[in-house]
Short mmCIF file of C-alpha atoms and ligand atoms in Angstrom, two decimals:
data_model
loop_
_atom_site.label_atom_id
_atom_site.label_comp_id
_atom_site.label_asym_id
_atom_site.label_seq_id
_atom_site.Cartn_x
_atom_site.Cartn_y
_atom_site.Cartn_z
CA UNK X 1 102.08 -65.89 -147.23
CA UNK X 2 100.26 -64.67 -144.15
CA UNK X 3 97.95 -62.27 -145.91
CA UNK X 4 95.46 -62.48 -143.07
CA UNK X 5 98.02 -61.08 -140.65
CA UNK X 6 97.19 -57.70 -142.22
CA UNK X 7 93.79 -57.05 -140.83
CA UNK X 8 92.04 -55.05 -143.53
CA UNK X 9 88.86 -54.48 -141.55
CA UNK X 10 90.94 -53.37 -138.57
CA UNK X 11 88.41 -55.10 -136.38
CA UNK X 12 89.35 -57.21 -133.43
CA UNK X 13 87.99 -60.69 -133.90
CA UNK X 14 86.99 -60.41 -130.22
CA UNK X 15 84.06 -58.47 -131.60
CA UNK X 16 82.83 -60.93 -134.19
CA UNK X 17 80.31 -63.70 -133.67
CA UNK X 18 82.47 -66.46 -134.96
CA UNK X 19 81.88 -69.74 -133.18
CA UNK X 20 85.03 -71.41 -134.38
CA UNK X 21 87.53 -72.53 -131.75
CA UNK X 22 91.05 -73.84 -132.20
CA UNK X 23 91.68 -76.61 -129.69
CA UNK X 24 95.39 -77.32 -129.31
CA UNK X 25 96.05 -80.72 -127.75
CA UNK X 26 92.49 -81.67 -128.64
CA UNK X 27 93.30 -85.35 -129.19
CA UNK X 28 94.45 -85.69 -125.57
CA UNK X 29 92.52 -86.70 -122.48
CA UNK X 30 90.92 -83.41 -121.45
CA UNK X 31 90.92 -81.92 -124.97
CA UNK X 32 88.90 -84.77 -126.49
CA UNK X 33 86.21 -84.53 -123.81
CA UNK X 34 86.13 -80.76 -124.24
CA UNK X 35 85.60 -81.05 -128.02
CA UNK X 36 82.42 -83.05 -127.33
CA UNK X 37 81.06 -80.43 -124.95
CA UNK X 38 82.02 -77.57 -127.29
CA UNK X 39 80.21 -79.18 -130.21
CA UNK X 40 77.18 -79.90 -128.03
CA UNK X 41 77.16 -76.20 -127.10
CA UNK X 42 77.15 -75.16 -130.77
CA UNK X 43 80.84 -74.35 -131.28
CA UNK X 44 82.80 -75.40 -134.37
CA UNK X 45 86.03 -77.06 -133.43
CA UNK X 46 89.38 -77.38 -135.20
CA UNK X 47 91.94 -79.62 -133.48
CA UNK X 48 95.69 -79.05 -133.63
CA UNK X 49 97.88 -81.72 -132.02
CA UNK X 50 101.30 -83.27 -132.63
CA UNK X 51 100.10 -86.65 -131.27
CA UNK X 52 103.14 -86.83 -128.97
CA UNK X 53 100.94 -88.12 -126.15
CA UNK X 54 97.77 -89.20 -127.89
CA UNK X 55 96.28 -91.49 -130.48
CA UNK X 56 94.17 -90.51 -133.50
CA UNK X 57 91.71 -93.21 -132.50
CA UNK X 58 90.64 -90.83 -129.73
CA UNK X 59 89.70 -88.21 -132.31
CA UNK X 60 87.73 -90.74 -134.37
CA UNK X 61 85.77 -91.77 -131.31
CA UNK X 62 85.27 -88.16 -130.29
CA UNK X 63 83.74 -87.53 -133.71
CA UNK X 64 81.45 -90.54 -133.27
CA UNK X 65 80.23 -89.34 -129.89
CA UNK X 66 79.79 -85.77 -131.13
CA UNK X 67 78.12 -86.93 -134.34
CA UNK X 68 80.27 -84.51 -136.33
CA UNK X 69 83.57 -84.62 -138.14
CA UNK X 70 86.31 -82.50 -136.62
CA UNK X 71 88.94 -80.84 -138.83
CA UNK X 72 92.35 -81.98 -137.64
CA UNK X 73 95.82 -80.60 -138.24
CA UNK X 74 98.76 -82.70 -137.13
CA UNK X 75 101.20 -80.08 -135.94
CA UNK X 76 103.34 -78.78 -133.14
CA UNK X 77 102.67 -75.50 -131.36
CA UNK X 78 106.37 -74.82 -131.83
CA UNK X 79 105.79 -74.80 -135.61
CA UNK X 80 104.94 -71.15 -136.10
CA UNK X 81 104.74 -71.33 -139.87
CA UNK X 82 102.10 -74.04 -139.73
CA UNK X 83 100.20 -72.13 -137.07
CA UNK X 84 100.13 -69.06 -139.35
CA UNK X 85 98.74 -71.22 -142.15
CA UNK X 86 96.01 -72.55 -139.89
CA UNK X 87 95.04 -69.04 -138.80
CA UNK X 88 95.05 -67.97 -142.46
CA UNK X 89 92.62 -70.71 -143.32
CA UNK X 90 90.23 -70.33 -140.40
CA UNK X 91 88.54 -67.40 -138.77
CA UNK X 92 88.74 -68.28 -135.10
CA UNK X 93 86.88 -66.72 -132.23
CA UNK X 94 89.51 -68.02 -129.86
CA UNK X 95 91.84 -70.78 -128.74
CA UNK X 96 91.66 -73.35 -125.97
CA UNK X 97 95.25 -74.35 -125.32
CA UNK X 98 95.66 -77.88 -123.92
CA UNK X 99 98.83 -78.79 -125.83
CA UNK X 100 101.60 -79.37 -123.35
CA UNK X 101 103.61 -81.94 -121.50
CA UNK X 102 102.32 -82.88 -118.07
CA UNK X 103 104.47 -85.44 -116.25
CA UNK X 104 105.88 -83.80 -113.13
CA UNK X 105 108.69 -86.34 -112.63
CA UNK X 106 109.76 -86.20 -116.26
CA UNK X 107 109.87 -82.41 -116.06
CA UNK X 108 112.43 -82.65 -113.25
CA UNK X 109 114.58 -84.97 -115.39
CA UNK X 110 114.11 -82.98 -118.62
CA UNK X 111 113.39 -79.36 -117.69
CA UNK X 112 114.43 -77.86 -121.02
CA UNK X 113 111.98 -80.06 -122.89
CA UNK X 114 109.20 -78.85 -120.59
CA UNK X 115 110.05 -75.16 -120.77
CA UNK X 116 110.40 -75.32 -124.54
CA UNK X 117 107.18 -77.20 -125.12
CA UNK X 118 105.00 -75.52 -122.50
CA UNK X 119 106.40 -71.99 -122.38
CA UNK X 120 107.98 -71.41 -125.80
CA UNK X 121 105.14 -73.33 -127.44
CA UNK X 122 102.60 -71.05 -125.75
CA UNK X 123 104.58 -67.94 -126.71
CA UNK X 124 104.64 -68.98 -130.36
CA UNK X 125 100.91 -69.58 -130.28
CA UNK X 126 100.18 -66.23 -128.61
CA UNK X 127 102.32 -64.39 -131.14
CA UNK X 128 100.48 -66.01 -134.03
CA UNK X 129 97.14 -65.21 -132.39
CA UNK X 130 98.16 -61.59 -131.93
CA UNK X 131 99.30 -61.33 -135.54
CA UNK X 132 95.89 -62.59 -136.66
CA UNK X 133 94.00 -60.45 -134.20
CA UNK X 134 92.53 -63.42 -132.37
CA UNK X 135 92.71 -62.44 -128.73
CA UNK X 136 90.48 -64.83 -126.82
CA UNK X 137 92.44 -67.48 -124.96
CA UNK X 138 91.63 -70.24 -122.49
CA UNK X 139 94.65 -71.82 -120.87
CA UNK X 140 95.08 -75.20 -119.12
CA UNK X 141 96.72 -74.26 -115.88
CA UNK X 142 96.95 -76.38 -112.78
CA UNK X 143 96.33 -76.22 -109.06
CA UNK X 144 100.01 -77.04 -108.80
CA UNK X 145 100.69 -73.29 -109.22
CA UNK X 146 99.55 -72.73 -105.63
CA UNK X 147 102.22 -72.50 -102.97
CA UNK X 148 102.41 -75.63 -100.83
CA UNK X 149 101.86 -73.76 -97.57
CA UNK X 150 98.46 -72.44 -98.69
CA UNK X 151 95.59 -73.95 -96.71
CA UNK X 152 92.59 -75.57 -98.33
CA UNK X 153 90.08 -74.69 -99.60
CA UNK X 154 92.45 -72.70 -101.82
CA UNK X 155 91.04 -69.69 -103.58
CA UNK X 156 92.43 -67.91 -106.61
CA UNK X 157 94.09 -65.14 -104.62
CA UNK X 158 96.34 -67.63 -102.79
CA UNK X 159 100.10 -67.31 -103.18
CA UNK X 160 101.73 -69.04 -106.12
CA UNK X 161 105.04 -70.86 -106.24
CA UNK X 162 106.12 -74.14 -107.73
CA UNK X 163 108.83 -76.67 -107.19
CA UNK X 164 108.78 -78.68 -110.44
CA UNK X 165 109.66 -77.38 -113.93
CA UNK X 166 106.19 -78.55 -114.99
CA UNK X 167 104.54 -76.34 -112.37
CA UNK X 168 106.92 -73.47 -113.17
CA UNK X 169 105.98 -73.69 -116.83
CA UNK X 170 102.29 -73.23 -115.95
CA UNK X 171 103.10 -70.36 -113.62
CA UNK X 172 105.30 -68.66 -116.24
CA UNK X 173 102.49 -68.78 -118.78
CA UNK X 174 100.15 -67.19 -116.23
CA UNK X 175 102.68 -64.35 -115.71
CA UNK X 176 103.01 -63.94 -119.48
CA UNK X 177 99.22 -63.67 -119.85
CA UNK X 178 99.02 -61.14 -117.00
CA UNK X 179 101.61 -58.94 -118.74
CA UNK X 180 100.03 -59.43 -122.15
CA UNK X 181 96.61 -58.12 -121.10
CA UNK X 182 98.24 -55.02 -119.61
CA UNK X 183 100.10 -54.32 -122.86
CA UNK X 184 97.02 -54.86 -125.01
CA UNK X 185 93.61 -54.56 -123.37
CA UNK X 186 91.88 -56.34 -126.27
CA UNK X 187 92.93 -59.70 -124.88
CA UNK X 188 90.52 -61.89 -122.92
CA UNK X 189 92.36 -64.70 -121.18
CA UNK X 190 91.13 -67.28 -118.71
CA UNK X 191 93.57 -69.49 -116.88
CA UNK X 192 91.71 -72.53 -115.63
CA UNK X 193 93.46 -74.09 -112.65
CA UNK X 194 92.47 -77.74 -112.68
CA UNK X 195 92.51 -79.80 -109.52
CA UNK X 196 92.68 -83.57 -110.16
CA UNK X 197 90.90 -84.56 -113.39
CA UNK X 198 89.67 -88.17 -113.42
CA UNK X 199 86.89 -90.23 -115.01
CA UNK X 200 85.95 -90.73 -118.61
CA UNK X 201 83.11 -90.11 -121.03
CA UNK X 202 80.07 -92.14 -119.86
CA UNK X 203 79.99 -93.95 -123.23
CA UNK X 204 83.25 -95.68 -122.26
CA UNK X 205 84.62 -94.80 -125.72
CA UNK X 206 87.20 -92.21 -124.67
CA UNK X 207 89.22 -91.78 -121.50
CA UNK X 208 92.66 -91.35 -120.03
CA UNK X 209 95.27 -93.50 -121.76
CA UNK X 210 98.60 -93.10 -119.96
CA UNK X 211 101.69 -94.52 -121.64
CA UNK X 212 103.45 -97.08 -119.46
CA UNK X 213 102.73 -97.43 -115.75
CA UNK X 214 100.41 -94.63 -114.63
CA UNK X 215 101.71 -91.99 -112.20
CA UNK X 216 98.27 -90.85 -111.17
CA UNK X 217 95.95 -92.51 -108.74
CA UNK X 218 92.73 -93.20 -110.68
CA UNK X 219 94.32 -94.83 -113.75
CA UNK X 220 96.47 -96.87 -111.38
CA UNK X 221 93.41 -98.07 -109.46
CA UNK X 222 91.61 -98.96 -112.72
CA UNK X 223 94.58 -100.92 -114.01
CA UNK X 224 94.82 -102.88 -110.75
CA UNK X 225 91.09 -103.63 -110.97
CA UNK X 226 91.39 -104.83 -114.59
CA UNK X 227 94.35 -107.06 -113.67
CA UNK X 228 97.08 -105.19 -115.55
CA UNK X 229 98.85 -104.18 -112.33
CA UNK X 230 99.26 -106.26 -109.22
CA UNK X 231 98.38 -103.82 -106.45
CA UNK X 232 98.15 -100.15 -105.65
CA UNK X 233 100.88 -98.67 -103.49
CA UNK X 234 99.28 -96.04 -101.30
CA UNK X 235 101.93 -93.39 -100.79
CA UNK X 236 101.83 -92.49 -97.11
CA UNK X 237 99.39 -93.32 -94.32
CA UNK X 238 100.62 -90.87 -91.70
CA UNK X 239 99.40 -87.61 -93.20
CA UNK X 240 97.30 -85.33 -91.02
CA UNK X 241 94.12 -86.26 -92.85
CA UNK X 242 90.91 -88.13 -92.07
CA UNK X 243 92.54 -91.56 -92.47
CA UNK X 244 96.24 -90.73 -92.88
CA UNK X 245 96.25 -90.92 -96.69
CA UNK X 246 96.59 -87.97 -99.07
CA UNK X 247 93.54 -85.84 -99.84
CA UNK X 248 92.84 -84.28 -103.25
CA UNK X 249 89.99 -82.56 -105.10
CA UNK X 250 89.04 -85.05 -107.84
CA UNK X 251 86.94 -83.64 -110.66
CA UNK X 252 85.15 -85.57 -113.39
CA UNK X 253 86.66 -84.81 -116.81
CA UNK X 254 83.19 -84.16 -118.28
CA UNK X 255 82.54 -81.47 -115.65
CA UNK X 256 85.98 -80.08 -116.39
CA UNK X 257 85.24 -80.03 -120.12
CA UNK X 258 82.02 -78.11 -119.47
CA UNK X 259 84.04 -75.60 -117.46
CA UNK X 260 85.89 -74.72 -120.68
CA UNK X 261 82.64 -74.06 -122.51
CA UNK X 262 81.61 -71.82 -119.60
CA UNK X 263 84.94 -69.96 -119.84
CA UNK X 264 84.41 -69.30 -123.55
CA UNK X 265 80.86 -68.17 -122.87
CA UNK X 266 82.20 -65.73 -120.28
CA UNK X 267 84.63 -64.30 -122.84
CA UNK X 268 81.78 -64.01 -125.35
CA UNK X 269 79.59 -62.18 -122.88
CA UNK X 270 82.42 -59.75 -122.28
CA UNK X 271 83.02 -58.95 -125.93
CA UNK X 272 79.94 -56.69 -125.76
CA UNK X 273 81.31 -54.69 -122.86
CA UNK X 274 85.06 -54.85 -123.43
CA UNK X 275 87.67 -57.52 -122.94
CA UNK X 276 88.10 -59.65 -119.89
CA UNK X 277 91.81 -59.17 -119.30
CA UNK X 278 93.18 -62.04 -117.23
CA UNK X 279 91.07 -64.22 -114.97
CA UNK X 280 92.36 -67.25 -113.08
CA UNK X 281 89.61 -69.66 -112.10
CA UNK X 282 89.75 -72.90 -110.13
CA UNK X 283 88.05 -75.91 -111.67
CA UNK X 284 87.45 -78.32 -108.83
CA UNK X 285 84.60 -79.61 -106.73
CA UNK X 286 85.61 -77.84 -103.53
CA UNK X 287 85.70 -81.18 -101.72
CA UNK X 288 88.61 -83.34 -100.66
CA UNK X 289 88.71 -87.13 -100.93
CA UNK X 290 91.43 -89.34 -99.43
CA UNK X 291 93.19 -92.14 -101.30
CA UNK X 292 91.49 -94.76 -99.12
CA UNK X 293 88.09 -93.12 -99.61
CA UNK X 294 88.61 -93.21 -103.37
CA UNK X 295 89.67 -96.86 -103.31
CA UNK X 296 86.58 -97.78 -101.26
CA UNK X 297 84.27 -95.75 -103.51
CA UNK X 298 85.76 -97.49 -106.55
CA UNK X 299 85.24 -100.94 -105.03
CA UNK X 300 81.65 -100.26 -104.00
CA UNK X 301 80.58 -98.57 -107.24
CA UNK X 302 82.22 -101.07 -109.59
CA UNK X 303 82.07 -104.29 -107.53
CA UNK X 304 85.78 -104.80 -108.24
CA UNK X 305 88.49 -105.56 -105.74
CA UNK X 306 91.43 -103.16 -105.62
CA UNK X 307 94.42 -104.76 -103.93
CA UNK X 308 96.55 -102.21 -102.10
CA UNK X 309 99.45 -101.82 -99.76
CA UNK X 310 100.34 -98.87 -97.55
CA UNK X 311 103.86 -97.66 -98.35
CA UNK X 312 106.18 -94.72 -97.82
CA UNK X 313 105.19 -91.20 -98.81
CA UNK X 314 106.02 -90.16 -102.36
CA UNK X 315 108.63 -87.36 -102.36
CA UNK X 316 107.10 -83.99 -103.18
CA UNK X 317 103.53 -84.94 -102.19
CA UNK X 318 101.62 -82.84 -99.70
CA UNK X 319 98.96 -84.04 -97.28
CA UNK X 320 95.83 -82.34 -98.57
CA UNK X 321 94.60 -79.80 -101.02
CA UNK X 322 91.26 -78.93 -102.52
CA UNK X 323 89.93 -75.85 -104.20
CA UNK X 324 87.44 -73.15 -103.39
CA UNK X 325 84.97 -73.46 -106.28
CA UNK X 326 83.05 -70.25 -105.56
CA UNK X 327 84.64 -68.02 -108.22
CA UNK X 328 83.77 -70.53 -110.95
CA UNK X 329 80.20 -70.65 -109.69
CA UNK X 330 79.84 -66.88 -109.63
CA UNK X 331 81.77 -65.88 -112.73
CA UNK X 332 81.20 -68.87 -115.00
CA UNK X 333 77.84 -70.02 -113.63
CA UNK X 334 79.51 -73.42 -113.55
CA UNK X 335 79.86 -76.01 -110.85
CA UNK X 336 80.85 -79.64 -110.82
CA UNK X 337 77.83 -81.91 -110.90
CA UNK X 338 79.26 -85.39 -111.13
CA UNK X 339 80.14 -87.32 -107.98
CA UNK X 340 83.02 -89.52 -106.87
CA UNK X 341 80.79 -92.51 -107.70
CA UNK X 342 80.35 -91.20 -111.28
CA UNK X 343 84.13 -90.70 -111.55
CA UNK X 344 84.81 -94.28 -110.41
CA UNK X 345 82.07 -95.88 -112.54
CA UNK X 346 83.11 -94.00 -115.68
CA UNK X 347 86.83 -94.69 -115.17
CA UNK X 348 86.02 -98.37 -114.79
CA UNK X 349 83.67 -98.41 -117.78
CA UNK X 350 86.44 -96.95 -119.99
CA UNK X 351 89.14 -99.21 -118.53
CA UNK X 352 87.13 -102.43 -118.73
CA UNK X 353 86.03 -101.78 -122.32
CA UNK X 354 89.56 -100.72 -123.34
CA UNK X 355 92.04 -102.63 -121.17
CA UNK X 356 94.87 -101.47 -123.44
CA UNK X 357 93.59 -97.96 -124.00
CA UNK X 358 93.44 -96.97 -127.67
CA UNK X 359 96.04 -99.57 -128.69
P1 NAD R 1 97.30 -85.13 -122.66
O1 NAD R 1 98.75 -85.43 -122.73
O2 NAD R 1 96.33 -86.24 -122.72
O3 NAD R 1 96.91 -84.07 -123.79
C1 NAD R 1 97.81 -83.09 -124.27
C2 NAD R 1 97.79 -83.15 -125.79
O4 NAD R 1 98.68 -82.16 -126.28
C3 NAD R 1 98.24 -84.49 -126.35
O5 NAD R 1 97.32 -84.94 -127.32
C4 NAD R 1 99.60 -84.21 -126.98
O6 NAD R 1 99.85 -85.02 -128.10
C5 NAD R 1 99.46 -82.74 -127.33
N1 NAD R 1 100.72 -81.99 -127.36
C6 NAD R 1 101.71 -81.99 -126.45
N2 NAD R 1 102.69 -81.16 -126.83
C7 NAD R 1 102.30 -80.60 -128.01
C8 NAD R 1 102.87 -79.67 -128.90
N3 NAD R 1 104.07 -79.13 -128.66
N4 NAD R 1 102.19 -79.33 -130.01
C9 NAD R 1 100.99 -79.86 -130.28
N5 NAD R 1 100.40 -80.77 -129.49
C10 NAD R 1 101.05 -81.13 -128.35
O7 NAD R 1 97.09 -84.26 -121.32
P2 NAD R 1 95.73 -83.81 -120.62
O8 NAD R 1 95.61 -84.55 -119.33
O9 NAD R 1 94.61 -83.80 -121.56
O10 NAD R 1 96.13 -82.32 -120.24
C11 NAD R 1 95.81 -81.23 -121.07
C12 NAD R 1 96.40 -79.97 -120.46
O11 NAD R 1 95.92 -79.80 -119.13
C13 NAD R 1 97.93 -80.00 -120.35
O12 NAD R 1 98.43 -78.71 -120.67
C14 NAD R 1 98.18 -80.30 -118.90
O13 NAD R 1 99.40 -79.78 -118.44
C15 NAD R 1 97.00 -79.61 -118.23
N6 NAD R 1 96.65 -80.22 -116.93
C16 NAD R 1 96.40 -81.55 -116.85
C17 NAD R 1 96.12 -82.11 -115.60
C18 NAD R 1 95.85 -83.60 -115.49
O14 NAD R 1 95.96 -84.13 -114.38
N7 NAD R 1 95.50 -84.30 -116.55
C19 NAD R 1 96.09 -81.32 -114.45
C20 NAD R 1 96.33 -79.95 -114.57
C21 NAD R 1 96.62 -79.41 -115.83
N1 UFG R 2 98.82 -91.86 -104.98
C1 UFG R 2 99.06 -93.10 -104.41
N2 UFG R 2 99.49 -94.10 -105.22
C2 UFG R 2 99.70 -93.93 -106.55
C3 UFG R 2 99.45 -92.67 -107.13
C4 UFG R 2 99.02 -91.65 -106.31
O1 UFG R 2 98.88 -93.29 -103.22
O2 UFG R 2 100.11 -94.89 -107.23
C5 UFG R 2 98.32 -90.77 -104.13
C6 UFG R 2 99.24 -89.56 -104.05
O3 UFG R 2 100.18 -89.74 -103.02
C7 UFG R 2 98.23 -88.44 -103.79
C8 UFG R 2 96.97 -88.90 -104.53
O4 UFG R 2 97.12 -90.30 -104.71
O5 UFG R 2 97.93 -88.37 -102.41
C9 UFG R 2 96.80 -88.25 -105.90
O6 UFG R 2 97.99 -88.44 -106.66
P1 UFG R 2 98.06 -88.14 -108.23
O7 UFG R 2 99.42 -88.52 -108.68
O8 UFG R 2 96.90 -88.78 -108.91
O9 UFG R 2 97.84 -86.58 -108.33
P2 UFG R 2 98.67 -85.38 -107.68
O10 UFG R 2 97.73 -84.61 -106.81
O11 UFG R 2 99.92 -85.82 -107.07
O12 UFG R 2 99.10 -84.53 -108.98
C10 UFG R 2 98.12 -84.10 -109.93
C11 UFG R 2 98.71 -84.11 -111.33
C12 UFG R 2 99.80 -83.08 -111.45
C13 UFG R 2 99.30 -81.74 -111.06
C14 UFG R 2 98.68 -81.82 -109.70
C15 UFG R 2 98.02 -80.52 -109.35
O13 UFG R 2 99.27 -85.37 -111.58
O14 UFG R 2 100.18 -83.00 -112.80
O15 UFG R 2 97.67 -82.83 -109.64
O16 UFG R 2 97.06 -80.20 -110.32
F1 UFG R 2 100.33 -80.87 -111.05
#
């Protein structure tokens, strides 16, 4: 069946000029925004998603914004046979791999589900890519791979260690990629370590659509503002930070999406001079914002009231972390451009136009 697995030309697809990208998890929050930026940059996109945490309405709206239809395959990255078929049918330059589960708490309760989906799923995908000689790979990693004791701004050489199965699954994939590029120098892999993605497309048509009560701060704030939730519980006010509340490096999802285009462009540039191997790159703004600062910024920029209450710390949280964004600037020629005000305005625009998300 997989006649394309025998590469008759014996040429690594790293060396062709194909613009076609497989986006796994492309119906999800970050994937959908990235499809728009990829298409705007001239890439052809094929989306592969099992819809376990997303809604096809997001893809429809993504197509509307992009002004282009996007081929879609409903499938699981654990379904190797289907992946082979997809690689038989399309000649990909590379893969951006968003597909994965991401709830830290759930990963503690159901570790096997997380390791299977995030680690085994990635292994299956990498094996299929290798069989089809497609060796350009951009991976959704997370700042959670950094050891807690590292001081901010955290750069890419900082120590790594994780406490949750979710974090471990990201770290394991990074180790796998590091070993893979040693075994086969034709691979170009970029592990993008996201800080805290927030915001939505400025059109208000697509955005983050958490199922149930949100775990993360920005969707929680937006749902309080829109009246779906009563008030925000601020977890901890005695941290050693500017105002006692936790500090994070929030990054607008549109900036983040553009970071993926920059990562692909870096891989492309390298195909002329050899493969890239493995590069880990932070995607953040390099600036920390406290919970209270974010709440105030949201209120001022949207003219909405966000009721809140200071409560106990959330177990597992740390006081502050933000990234060093210098490597991204130098290597990718990319830096975040959108501000905290943009993040708040766009989150609110999406939330107020779609109080129930895509449903
Ligand atoms: P999301 O849940 O909105 O998107 C993930 C998509 O992958 C969903 O559409 C889901 O249906 C799909 N998917 C999940 N498992 C799959 C499988 N086995 N096969 C095929 N499709 C599958 O999440 P997101 O916020 O867009 O995150 C994308 C990636 O970025 C994830 O890997 C996540 O771990 C990583 N990440 C996210 C954040 C964040 O805060 N959002 C931070 C750091 C890293
Ligand atoms: N917070 C509250 N109240 C809430 C939710 C959050 O006060 O209802 C606070 C947290 O204590 C923290 C800050 O808001 O100080 C940000 O919390 P988030 O849950 O939005 O984000 P985290 O930094 O805890 O975690 C995020 C992702 C993880 C990822 C990690 C590192 O959710 O998946 O960033 O990338 F692993």
